[in-house]
Amino acid sequence: MSLLADLKKHFNCANLYEALHLDPKTKTTYSPEAIKKAYYKQSLRWHPDRLAADVTEEEKKEATEKFQVISGVYAVLGDEEKRKIYDETGAVDSEDWGEDGANWATAWRTAYKKVTIEEIENYLKQYVGSEEEREDVREAYKKSKGRRDDILERVIGSDKEGAAERIFGILEEMVDAGELPKYSAFGRAAKKPNAARAKKEAKEAEQMLKKIQAKEIGDGDLAAMILARQKKRAATASTFLDGLAAKYGEGDSSGEPQRKKKRASKKAK
């Protein structure tokens, strides 16, 4: 596939600038440094080396393919001549990007080697807590209309532990100070937990509990305890059903249902 086809497939956009979260309408105003910074931001999100250890193979594949695409985008926009051709024609230089994808793969491998994980992480360290980050958080809030998931999509480094809470804290301060409008989506999200995160935490807690139980009482004892509980529930249910039958259906030793006996007793009076 070509770079533009992959761009449409993985980012659902047809413009190279949009893949780096840059505005195509103001493309002529972006300096080489601004384009590189935008590329770093996307690299922080999709670089395969930054993925968590517990990601699935499918998630790893998706991240790798997206990183390939944005690396290809930067290979064009980061080069003065290639960028000029693209800005004027809207097409990627066919000499560099063949439809068969051969040159495309070579260009990605070159970009991948140039951008090391250490380089990206060092950039992130300087970025977090900077005025640049605050401005990006502000813009993400405005563009997403307060939708928290969308905000995190737009702010780099939001996948780090504790980053989401810190970012939302910055926004809450800005809203309280009147620097930003109050979006209802932002307020509603504050009242309900993230469903995916809650589900993950519940699963982790369940797994941890099973490990603790198995360690403290042993697998055999655990099985015996579960069996005993099942028997107890069965006995309780049986007693309850017997009581209902005696009261409403089966009657006493005379064979006459209890309800009929009570009615007969009332008539006799």
PDB file of C-alpha atoms in Angstrom:
ATOM      1  CA  MET A   1       0.000   0.000   0.000  1.00  0.00           C
ATOM      2  CA  SER A   2       1.032   3.627  -0.464  1.00  0.00           C
ATOM      3  CA  LEU A   3       1.635   6.082   2.346  1.00  0.00           C
ATOM      4  CA  LEU A   4      -1.628   7.927   1.668  1.00  0.00           C
ATOM      5  CA  ALA A   5      -3.610   4.681   1.620  1.00  0.00           C
ATOM      6  CA  ASP A   6      -2.085   3.624   4.938  1.00  0.00           C
ATOM      7  CA  LEU A   7      -2.808   7.065   6.335  1.00  0.00           C
ATOM      8  CA  LYS A   8      -6.488   6.658   5.498  1.00  0.00           C
ATOM      9  CA  LYS A   9      -6.564   3.129   6.901  1.00  0.00           C
ATOM     10  CA  HIS A  10      -4.905   3.804  10.266  1.00  0.00           C
ATOM     11  CA  PHE A  11      -5.807   7.436  11.013  1.00  0.00           C
ATOM     12  CA  ASN A  12      -8.935   7.942   8.904  1.00  0.00           C
ATOM     13  CA  CYS A  13      -7.585  11.106   7.328  1.00  0.00           C
ATOM     14  CA  ALA A  14      -6.276  12.014   3.894  1.00  0.00           C
ATOM     15  CA  ASN A  15      -3.827  14.750   4.853  1.00  0.00           C
ATOM     16  CA  LEU A  16      -0.285  14.289   6.166  1.00  0.00           C
ATOM     17  CA  TYR A  17      -0.547  17.286   8.495  1.00  0.00           C
ATOM     18  CA  GLU A  18      -3.656  15.899  10.170  1.00  0.00           C
ATOM     19  CA  ALA A  19      -1.788  12.701  11.046  1.00  0.00           C
ATOM     20  CA  LEU A  20       0.523  14.839  13.195  1.00  0.00           C
ATOM     21  CA  HIS A  21      -2.424  16.822  14.628  1.00  0.00           C
ATOM     22  CA  LEU A  22      -1.440  19.905  12.647  1.00  0.00           C
ATOM     23  CA  ASP A  23      -3.915  22.157  10.834  1.00  0.00           C
ATOM     24  CA  PRO A  24      -3.606  21.852   7.031  1.00  0.00           C
ATOM     25  CA  LYS A  25      -5.121  25.322   6.649  1.00  0.00           C
ATOM     26  CA  THR A  26      -2.053  26.885   8.281  1.00  0.00           C
ATOM     27  CA  LYS A  27       0.520  24.442   6.883  1.00  0.00           C
ATOM     28  CA  THR A  28       2.775  27.199   5.539  1.00  0.00           C
ATOM     29  CA  THR A  29       3.267  28.631   9.029  1.00  0.00           C
ATOM     30  CA  TYR A  30       4.823  25.486  10.527  1.00  0.00           C
ATOM     31  CA  SER A  31       8.569  25.559  11.008  1.00  0.00           C
ATOM     32  CA  PRO A  32      10.709  22.398  10.703  1.00  0.00           C
ATOM     33  CA  GLU A  33      11.003  22.424  14.509  1.00  0.00           C
ATOM     34  CA  ALA A  34       7.208  22.531  14.911  1.00  0.00           C
ATOM     35  CA  ILE A  35       6.781  19.582  12.567  1.00  0.00           C
ATOM     36  CA  LYS A  36       9.451  17.609  14.396  1.00  0.00           C
ATOM     37  CA  LYS A  37       7.776  18.341  17.723  1.00  0.00           C
ATOM     38  CA  ALA A  38       4.439  17.154  16.351  1.00  0.00           C
ATOM     39  CA  TYR A  39       6.116  13.978  15.140  1.00  0.00           C
ATOM     40  CA  TYR A  40       7.656  13.405  18.565  1.00  0.00           C
ATOM     41  CA  LYS A  41       4.242  13.736  20.148  1.00  0.00           C
ATOM     42  CA  GLN A  42       2.793  11.021  17.949  1.00  0.00           C
ATOM     43  CA  SER A  43       5.899   8.873  18.393  1.00  0.00           C
ATOM     44  CA  LEU A  44       5.396   8.998  22.143  1.00  0.00           C
ATOM     45  CA  ARG A  45       1.996   7.432  21.636  1.00  0.00           C
ATOM     46  CA  TRP A  46       2.763   4.804  19.025  1.00  0.00           C
ATOM     47  CA  HIS A  47       6.451   3.894  19.324  1.00  0.00           C
ATOM     48  CA  PRO A  48       6.465   0.069  19.749  1.00  0.00           C
ATOM     49  CA  ASP A  49       9.203   0.230  22.403  1.00  0.00           C
ATOM     50  CA  ARG A  50       6.939   2.276  24.691  1.00  0.00           C
ATOM     51  CA  LEU A  51       4.134  -0.257  24.833  1.00  0.00           C
ATOM     52  CA  ALA A  52       3.286  -1.869  28.143  1.00  0.00           C
ATOM     53  CA  ALA A  53       4.552  -5.391  28.698  1.00  0.00           C
ATOM     54  CA  ASP A  54       1.038  -6.856  28.925  1.00  0.00           C
ATOM     55  CA  VAL A  55      -0.306  -5.616  25.563  1.00  0.00           C
ATOM     56  CA  THR A  56      -1.726  -8.173  23.176  1.00  0.00           C
ATOM     57  CA  GLU A  57      -0.079  -9.091  19.889  1.00  0.00           C
ATOM     58  CA  GLU A  58      -2.923  -7.364  18.063  1.00  0.00           C
ATOM     59  CA  GLU A  59      -2.360  -4.119  19.998  1.00  0.00           C
ATOM     60  CA  LYS A  60       1.378  -4.309  19.354  1.00  0.00           C
ATOM     61  CA  LYS A  61       0.783  -4.840  15.658  1.00  0.00           C
ATOM     62  CA  GLU A  62      -1.583  -1.866  15.474  1.00  0.00           C
ATOM     63  CA  ALA A  63       0.861   0.438  17.283  1.00  0.00           C
ATOM     64  CA  THR A  64       3.734  -0.654  15.038  1.00  0.00           C
ATOM     65  CA  GLU A  65       1.739  -0.005  11.886  1.00  0.00           C
ATOM     66  CA  LYS A  66       0.647   3.423  13.120  1.00  0.00           C
ATOM     67  CA  PHE A  67       4.211   4.304  14.024  1.00  0.00           C
ATOM     68  CA  GLN A  68       5.258   3.274  10.528  1.00  0.00           C
ATOM     69  CA  VAL A  69       2.678   5.635   9.059  1.00  0.00           C
ATOM     70  CA  ILE A  70       3.620   8.687  11.119  1.00  0.00           C
ATOM     71  CA  SER A  71       7.308   7.991  10.456  1.00  0.00           C
ATOM     72  CA  GLY A  72       6.484   8.022   6.760  1.00  0.00           C
ATOM     73  CA  VAL A  73       4.586  11.275   7.207  1.00  0.00           C
ATOM     74  CA  TYR A  74       7.580  12.865   8.901  1.00  0.00           C
ATOM     75  CA  ALA A  75       9.911  11.548   6.192  1.00  0.00           C
ATOM     76  CA  VAL A  76       7.908  13.734   3.788  1.00  0.00           C
ATOM     77  CA  LEU A  77       7.086  16.795   5.886  1.00  0.00           C
ATOM     78  CA  GLY A  78      10.489  16.809   7.571  1.00  0.00           C
ATOM     79  CA  ASP A  79      12.226  17.107   4.205  1.00  0.00           C
ATOM     80  CA  GLU A  80      12.072  20.595   2.685  1.00  0.00           C
ATOM     81  CA  GLU A  81      11.824  19.480  -0.960  1.00  0.00           C
ATOM     82  CA  LYS A  82       9.348  16.650  -0.354  1.00  0.00           C
ATOM     83  CA  ARG A  83       7.195  18.905   1.791  1.00  0.00           C
ATOM     84  CA  LYS A  84       7.129  21.565  -0.926  1.00  0.00           C
ATOM     85  CA  ILE A  85       5.973  19.045  -3.523  1.00  0.00           C
ATOM     86  CA  TYR A  86       3.279  17.771  -1.205  1.00  0.00           C
ATOM     87  CA  ASP A  87       2.052  21.270  -0.277  1.00  0.00           C
ATOM     88  CA  GLU A  88       1.766  22.227  -3.950  1.00  0.00           C
ATOM     89  CA  THR A  89       0.295  19.035  -5.362  1.00  0.00           C
ATOM     90  CA  GLY A  90      -1.239  17.152  -2.432  1.00  0.00           C
ATOM     91  CA  ALA A  91       0.596  14.056  -3.609  1.00  0.00           C
ATOM     92  CA  VAL A  92       3.574  12.160  -2.243  1.00  0.00           C
ATOM     93  CA  ASP A  93       6.615  12.018  -4.514  1.00  0.00           C
ATOM     94  CA  SER A  94       6.137   8.832  -6.529  1.00  0.00           C
ATOM     95  CA  GLU A  95       9.899   8.307  -6.811  1.00  0.00           C
ATOM     96  CA  ASP A  96      10.120   7.883  -3.052  1.00  0.00           C
ATOM     97  CA  TRP A  97       6.787   6.181  -2.409  1.00  0.00           C
ATOM     98  CA  GLY A  98       5.946   3.395  -4.805  1.00  0.00           C
ATOM     99  CA  GLU A  99       2.525   1.766  -4.816  1.00  0.00           C
ATOM    100  CA  ASP A 100       4.147  -1.602  -4.104  1.00  0.00           C
ATOM    101  CA  GLY A 101       5.306  -0.313  -0.715  1.00  0.00           C
ATOM    102  CA  ALA A 102       8.946  -1.342  -1.199  1.00  0.00           C
ATOM    103  CA  ASN A 103      10.408   2.157  -0.783  1.00  0.00           C
ATOM    104  CA  TRP A 104       7.834   2.840   1.910  1.00  0.00           C
ATOM    105  CA  ALA A 105       9.202   0.004   4.095  1.00  0.00           C
ATOM    106  CA  THR A 106      12.795   1.141   3.580  1.00  0.00           C
ATOM    107  CA  ALA A 107      11.949   4.716   4.554  1.00  0.00           C
ATOM    108  CA  TRP A 108      10.214   3.523   7.721  1.00  0.00           C
ATOM    109  CA  ARG A 109      13.202   1.441   8.832  1.00  0.00           C
ATOM    110  CA  THR A 110      15.431   4.484   8.366  1.00  0.00           C
ATOM    111  CA  ALA A 111      13.097   6.706  10.403  1.00  0.00           C
ATOM    112  CA  TYR A 112      12.766   4.065  13.113  1.00  0.00           C
ATOM    113  CA  LYS A 113      16.539   3.938  13.604  1.00  0.00           C
ATOM    114  CA  LYS A 114      16.808   7.713  13.803  1.00  0.00           C
ATOM    115  CA  VAL A 115      14.171   8.127  16.486  1.00  0.00           C
ATOM    116  CA  THR A 116      15.311   6.139  19.495  1.00  0.00           C
ATOM    117  CA  ILE A 117      13.191   5.495  22.538  1.00  0.00           C
ATOM    118  CA  GLU A 118      15.749   7.360  24.682  1.00  0.00           C
ATOM    119  CA  GLU A 119      15.392  10.450  22.501  1.00  0.00           C
ATOM    120  CA  ILE A 120      11.622  10.381  22.839  1.00  0.00           C
ATOM    121  CA  GLU A 121      11.677   9.826  26.595  1.00  0.00           C
ATOM    122  CA  ASN A 122      14.135  12.701  27.080  1.00  0.00           C
ATOM    123  CA  TYR A 123      11.803  14.971  25.155  1.00  0.00           C
ATOM    124  CA  LEU A 124       8.923  13.868  27.364  1.00  0.00           C
ATOM    125  CA  LYS A 125      10.859  14.702  30.536  1.00  0.00           C
ATOM    126  CA  GLN A 126      11.355  18.281  29.340  1.00  0.00           C
ATOM    127  CA  TYR A 127       7.783  18.533  28.141  1.00  0.00           C
ATOM    128  CA  VAL A 128       5.943  17.434  31.308  1.00  0.00           C
ATOM    129  CA  GLY A 129       5.209  20.419  33.536  1.00  0.00           C
ATOM    130  CA  SER A 130       6.284  22.951  30.924  1.00  0.00           C
ATOM    131  CA  GLU A 131       4.278  25.891  29.638  1.00  0.00           C
ATOM    132  CA  GLU A 132       4.168  24.101  26.304  1.00  0.00           C
ATOM    133  CA  GLU A 133       2.321  21.194  27.911  1.00  0.00           C
ATOM    134  CA  ARG A 134      -0.172  23.534  29.609  1.00  0.00           C
ATOM    135  CA  GLU A 135      -0.941  25.154  26.271  1.00  0.00           C
ATOM    136  CA  ASP A 136      -1.399  21.759  24.626  1.00  0.00           C
ATOM    137  CA  VAL A 137      -3.726  20.665  27.443  1.00  0.00           C
ATOM    138  CA  ARG A 138      -5.715  23.881  27.028  1.00  0.00           C
ATOM    139  CA  GLU A 139      -6.064  23.352  23.268  1.00  0.00           C
ATOM    140  CA  ALA A 140      -6.980  19.681  23.714  1.00  0.00           C
ATOM    141  CA  TYR A 141      -9.773  20.680  26.101  1.00  0.00           C
ATOM    142  CA  LYS A 142     -11.189  23.220  23.662  1.00  0.00           C
ATOM    143  CA  LYS A 143     -11.003  20.997  20.580  1.00  0.00           C
ATOM    144  CA  SER A 144     -12.530  17.999  22.360  1.00  0.00           C
ATOM    145  CA  LYS A 145     -15.269  20.110  24.022  1.00  0.00           C
ATOM    146  CA  GLY A 146     -14.289  18.651  27.401  1.00  0.00           C
ATOM    147  CA  ARG A 147     -14.533  14.969  26.453  1.00  0.00           C
ATOM    148  CA  ARG A 148     -11.942  13.358  28.670  1.00  0.00           C
ATOM    149  CA  ASP A 149     -11.022  10.418  26.462  1.00  0.00           C
ATOM    150  CA  ASP A 150     -10.501  12.783  23.522  1.00  0.00           C
ATOM    151  CA  ILE A 151      -8.354  15.064  25.674  1.00  0.00           C
ATOM    152  CA  LEU A 152      -6.029  12.203  26.562  1.00  0.00           C
ATOM    153  CA  GLU A 153      -5.824  11.252  22.876  1.00  0.00           C
ATOM    154  CA  ARG A 154      -4.464  14.715  22.110  1.00  0.00           C
ATOM    155  CA  VAL A 155      -2.007  15.186  24.987  1.00  0.00           C
ATOM    156  CA  ILE A 156       1.297  13.359  24.765  1.00  0.00           C
ATOM    157  CA  GLY A 157       2.502  11.329  27.707  1.00  0.00           C
ATOM    158  CA  SER A 158      -1.058  10.813  28.946  1.00  0.00           C
ATOM    159  CA  ASP A 159      -0.445   7.058  29.045  1.00  0.00           C
ATOM    160  CA  LYS A 160       2.049   7.437  31.894  1.00  0.00           C
ATOM    161  CA  GLU A 161       0.934   6.407  35.383  1.00  0.00           C
ATOM    162  CA  GLY A 162      -0.854   9.273  37.114  1.00  0.00           C
ATOM    163  CA  ALA A 163      -0.693  11.488  34.005  1.00  0.00           C
ATOM    164  CA  ALA A 164      -4.461  11.551  33.413  1.00  0.00           C
ATOM    165  CA  GLU A 165      -5.199  12.756  36.947  1.00  0.00           C
ATOM    166  CA  ARG A 166      -2.513  15.438  36.659  1.00  0.00           C
ATOM    167  CA  ILE A 167      -3.808  16.645  33.287  1.00  0.00           C
ATOM    168  CA  PHE A 168      -7.403  16.804  34.509  1.00  0.00           C
ATOM    169  CA  GLY A 169      -6.199  18.641  37.612  1.00  0.00           C
ATOM    170  CA  ILE A 170      -4.608  21.304  35.417  1.00  0.00           C
ATOM    171  CA  LEU A 171      -7.859  21.693  33.491  1.00  0.00           C
ATOM    172  CA  GLU A 172      -9.978  21.918  36.631  1.00  0.00           C
ATOM    173  CA  GLU A 173      -7.764  24.774  37.858  1.00  0.00           C
ATOM    174  CA  MET A 174      -8.149  26.565  34.511  1.00  0.00           C
ATOM    175  CA  VAL A 175     -11.923  26.119  34.511  1.00  0.00           C
ATOM    176  CA  ASP A 176     -12.238  27.329  38.111  1.00  0.00           C
ATOM    177  CA  ALA A 177     -10.106  30.357  37.277  1.00  0.00           C
ATOM    178  CA  GLY A 178     -12.322  31.216  34.315  1.00  0.00           C
ATOM    179  CA  GLU A 179      -9.541  30.591  31.801  1.00  0.00           C
ATOM    180  CA  LEU A 180     -11.598  27.893  30.077  1.00  0.00           C
ATOM    181  CA  PRO A 181     -15.332  27.443  29.479  1.00  0.00           C
ATOM    182  CA  LYS A 182     -17.241  24.843  31.489  1.00  0.00           C
ATOM    183  CA  TYR A 183     -18.140  21.920  29.269  1.00  0.00           C
ATOM    184  CA  SER A 184     -20.812  19.574  30.612  1.00  0.00           C
ATOM    185  CA  ALA A 185     -18.988  16.548  29.164  1.00  0.00           C
ATOM    186  CA  PHE A 186     -15.989  17.296  31.368  1.00  0.00           C
ATOM    187  CA  GLY A 187     -18.142  17.636  34.481  1.00  0.00           C
ATOM    188  CA  ARG A 188     -20.165  14.480  33.860  1.00  0.00           C
ATOM    189  CA  ALA A 189     -17.061  12.406  33.289  1.00  0.00           C
ATOM    190  CA  ALA A 190     -15.704  13.524  36.639  1.00  0.00           C
ATOM    191  CA  LYS A 191     -18.643  11.876  38.388  1.00  0.00           C
ATOM    192  CA  LYS A 192     -18.379   8.463  36.777  1.00  0.00           C
ATOM    193  CA  PRO A 193     -15.264   6.259  36.634  1.00  0.00           C
ATOM    194  CA  ASN A 194     -13.677   5.140  33.404  1.00  0.00           C
ATOM    195  CA  ALA A 195     -15.494   1.894  32.568  1.00  0.00           C
ATOM    196  CA  ALA A 196     -12.557   0.205  30.863  1.00  0.00           C
ATOM    197  CA  ARG A 197     -10.180   1.092  33.685  1.00  0.00           C
ATOM    198  CA  ALA A 198     -12.673  -0.032  36.341  1.00  0.00           C
ATOM    199  CA  LYS A 199     -13.140  -3.368  34.565  1.00  0.00           C
ATOM    200  CA  LYS A 200      -9.392  -3.883  34.328  1.00  0.00           C
ATOM    201  CA  GLU A 201      -8.850  -3.036  37.985  1.00  0.00           C
ATOM    202  CA  ALA A 202     -11.676  -5.385  39.038  1.00  0.00           C
ATOM    203  CA  LYS A 203     -10.131  -8.216  37.036  1.00  0.00           C
ATOM    204  CA  GLU A 204      -6.700  -7.577  38.545  1.00  0.00           C
ATOM    205  CA  ALA A 205      -8.196  -7.522  42.050  1.00  0.00           C
ATOM    206  CA  GLU A 206      -9.977 -10.820  41.415  1.00  0.00           C
ATOM    207  CA  GLN A 207      -6.785 -12.470  40.183  1.00  0.00           C
ATOM    208  CA  MET A 208      -4.847 -11.146  43.168  1.00  0.00           C
ATOM    209  CA  LEU A 209      -7.487 -12.475  45.582  1.00  0.00           C
ATOM    210  CA  LYS A 210      -7.305 -15.932  44.040  1.00  0.00           C
ATOM    211  CA  LYS A 211      -3.514 -15.945  44.384  1.00  0.00           C
ATOM    212  CA  ILE A 212      -3.719 -14.883  48.026  1.00  0.00           C
ATOM    213  CA  GLN A 213      -6.359 -17.499  48.833  1.00  0.00           C
ATOM    214  CA  ALA A 214      -4.436 -20.248  47.088  1.00  0.00           C
ATOM    215  CA  LYS A 215      -1.281 -19.269  48.944  1.00  0.00           C
ATOM    216  CA  GLU A 216      -2.888 -19.004  52.396  1.00  0.00           C
ATOM    217  CA  ILE A 217      -5.139 -22.073  52.439  1.00  0.00           C
ATOM    218  CA  GLY A 218      -3.790 -24.163  49.579  1.00  0.00           C
ATOM    219  CA  ASP A 219      -5.504 -25.259  46.383  1.00  0.00           C
ATOM    220  CA  GLY A 220      -6.929 -28.427  47.974  1.00  0.00           C
ATOM    221  CA  ASP A 221      -8.388 -26.584  50.963  1.00  0.00           C
ATOM    222  CA  LEU A 222      -9.811 -23.947  48.648  1.00  0.00           C
ATOM    223  CA  ALA A 223     -11.654 -26.600  46.636  1.00  0.00           C
ATOM    224  CA  ALA A 224     -12.971 -28.186  49.851  1.00  0.00           C
ATOM    225  CA  MET A 225     -14.173 -24.799  51.102  1.00  0.00           C
ATOM    226  CA  ILE A 226     -16.045 -24.116  47.854  1.00  0.00           C
ATOM    227  CA  LEU A 227     -17.654 -27.589  47.965  1.00  0.00           C
ATOM    228  CA  ALA A 228     -18.757 -27.059  51.574  1.00  0.00           C
ATOM    229  CA  ARG A 229     -20.351 -23.731  50.671  1.00  0.00           C
ATOM    230  CA  GLN A 230     -22.225 -25.350  47.785  1.00  0.00           C
ATOM    231  CA  LYS A 231     -23.577 -28.088  50.052  1.00  0.00           C
ATOM    232  CA  LYS A 232     -24.672 -25.515  52.621  1.00  0.00           C
ATOM    233  CA  ARG A 233     -26.571 -23.536  49.987  1.00  0.00           C
ATOM    234  CA  ALA A 234     -28.239 -26.733  48.731  1.00  0.00           C
ATOM    235  CA  ALA A 235     -29.321 -27.714  52.246  1.00  0.00           C
ATOM    236  CA  THR A 236     -30.720 -24.236  52.904  1.00  0.00           C
ATOM    237  CA  ALA A 237     -32.670 -24.292  49.657  1.00  0.00           C
ATOM    238  CA  SER A 238     -34.082 -27.736  50.428  1.00  0.00           C
ATOM    239  CA  THR A 239     -35.285 -26.688  53.881  1.00  0.00           C
ATOM    240  CA  PHE A 240     -36.914 -23.588  52.427  1.00  0.00           C
ATOM    241  CA  LEU A 241     -38.750 -25.562  49.730  1.00  0.00           C
ATOM    242  CA  ASP A 242     -39.933 -28.177  52.235  1.00  0.00           C
ATOM    243  CA  GLY A 243     -41.438 -25.401  54.345  1.00  0.00           C
ATOM    244  CA  LEU A 244     -43.302 -23.973  51.390  1.00  0.00           C
ATOM    245  CA  ALA A 245     -44.647 -27.357  50.426  1.00  0.00           C
ATOM    246  CA  ALA A 246     -45.885 -28.061  53.934  1.00  0.00           C
ATOM    247  CA  LYS A 247     -47.544 -24.682  54.169  1.00  0.00           C
ATOM    248  CA  TYR A 248     -49.180 -24.463  50.770  1.00  0.00           C
ATOM    249  CA  GLY A 249     -49.342 -27.843  49.083  1.00  0.00           C
ATOM    250  CA  GLU A 250     -48.546 -31.140  50.740  1.00  0.00           C
ATOM    251  CA  GLY A 251     -50.491 -30.743  54.020  1.00  0.00           C
ATOM    252  CA  ASP A 252     -50.019 -32.681  57.267  1.00  0.00           C
ATOM    253  CA  SER A 253     -50.213 -36.353  58.113  1.00  0.00           C
ATOM    254  CA  SER A 254     -53.952 -36.456  57.341  1.00  0.00           C
ATOM    255  CA  GLY A 255     -53.197 -35.684  53.728  1.00  0.00           C
ATOM    256  CA  GLU A 256     -55.356 -32.555  53.750  1.00  0.00           C
ATOM    257  CA  PRO A 257     -53.652 -29.331  52.611  1.00  0.00           C
ATOM    258  CA  GLN A 258     -53.013 -26.820  55.392  1.00  0.00           C
ATOM    259  CA  ARG A 259     -54.881 -24.008  53.637  1.00  0.00           C
ATOM    260  CA  LYS A 260     -58.066 -26.131  53.348  1.00  0.00           C
ATOM    261  CA  LYS A 261     -57.882 -27.123  57.001  1.00  0.00           C
ATOM    262  CA  LYS A 262     -57.648 -23.517  58.061  1.00  0.00           C
ATOM    263  CA  ARG A 263     -60.670 -22.560  55.938  1.00  0.00           C
ATOM    264  CA  ALA A 264     -62.682 -25.474  57.381  1.00  0.00           C
ATOM    265  CA  SER A 265     -61.775 -24.422  60.907  1.00  0.00           C
ATOM    266  CA  LYS A 266     -62.995 -20.876  60.250  1.00  0.00           C
ATOM    267  CA  LYS A 267     -66.350 -22.133  58.889  1.00  0.00           C
ATOM    268  CA  ALA A 268     -66.910 -24.356  61.909  1.00  0.00           C
ATOM    269  CA  LYS A 269     -66.605 -21.287  64.159  1.00  0.00           C
TER     270      LYS A 269
END
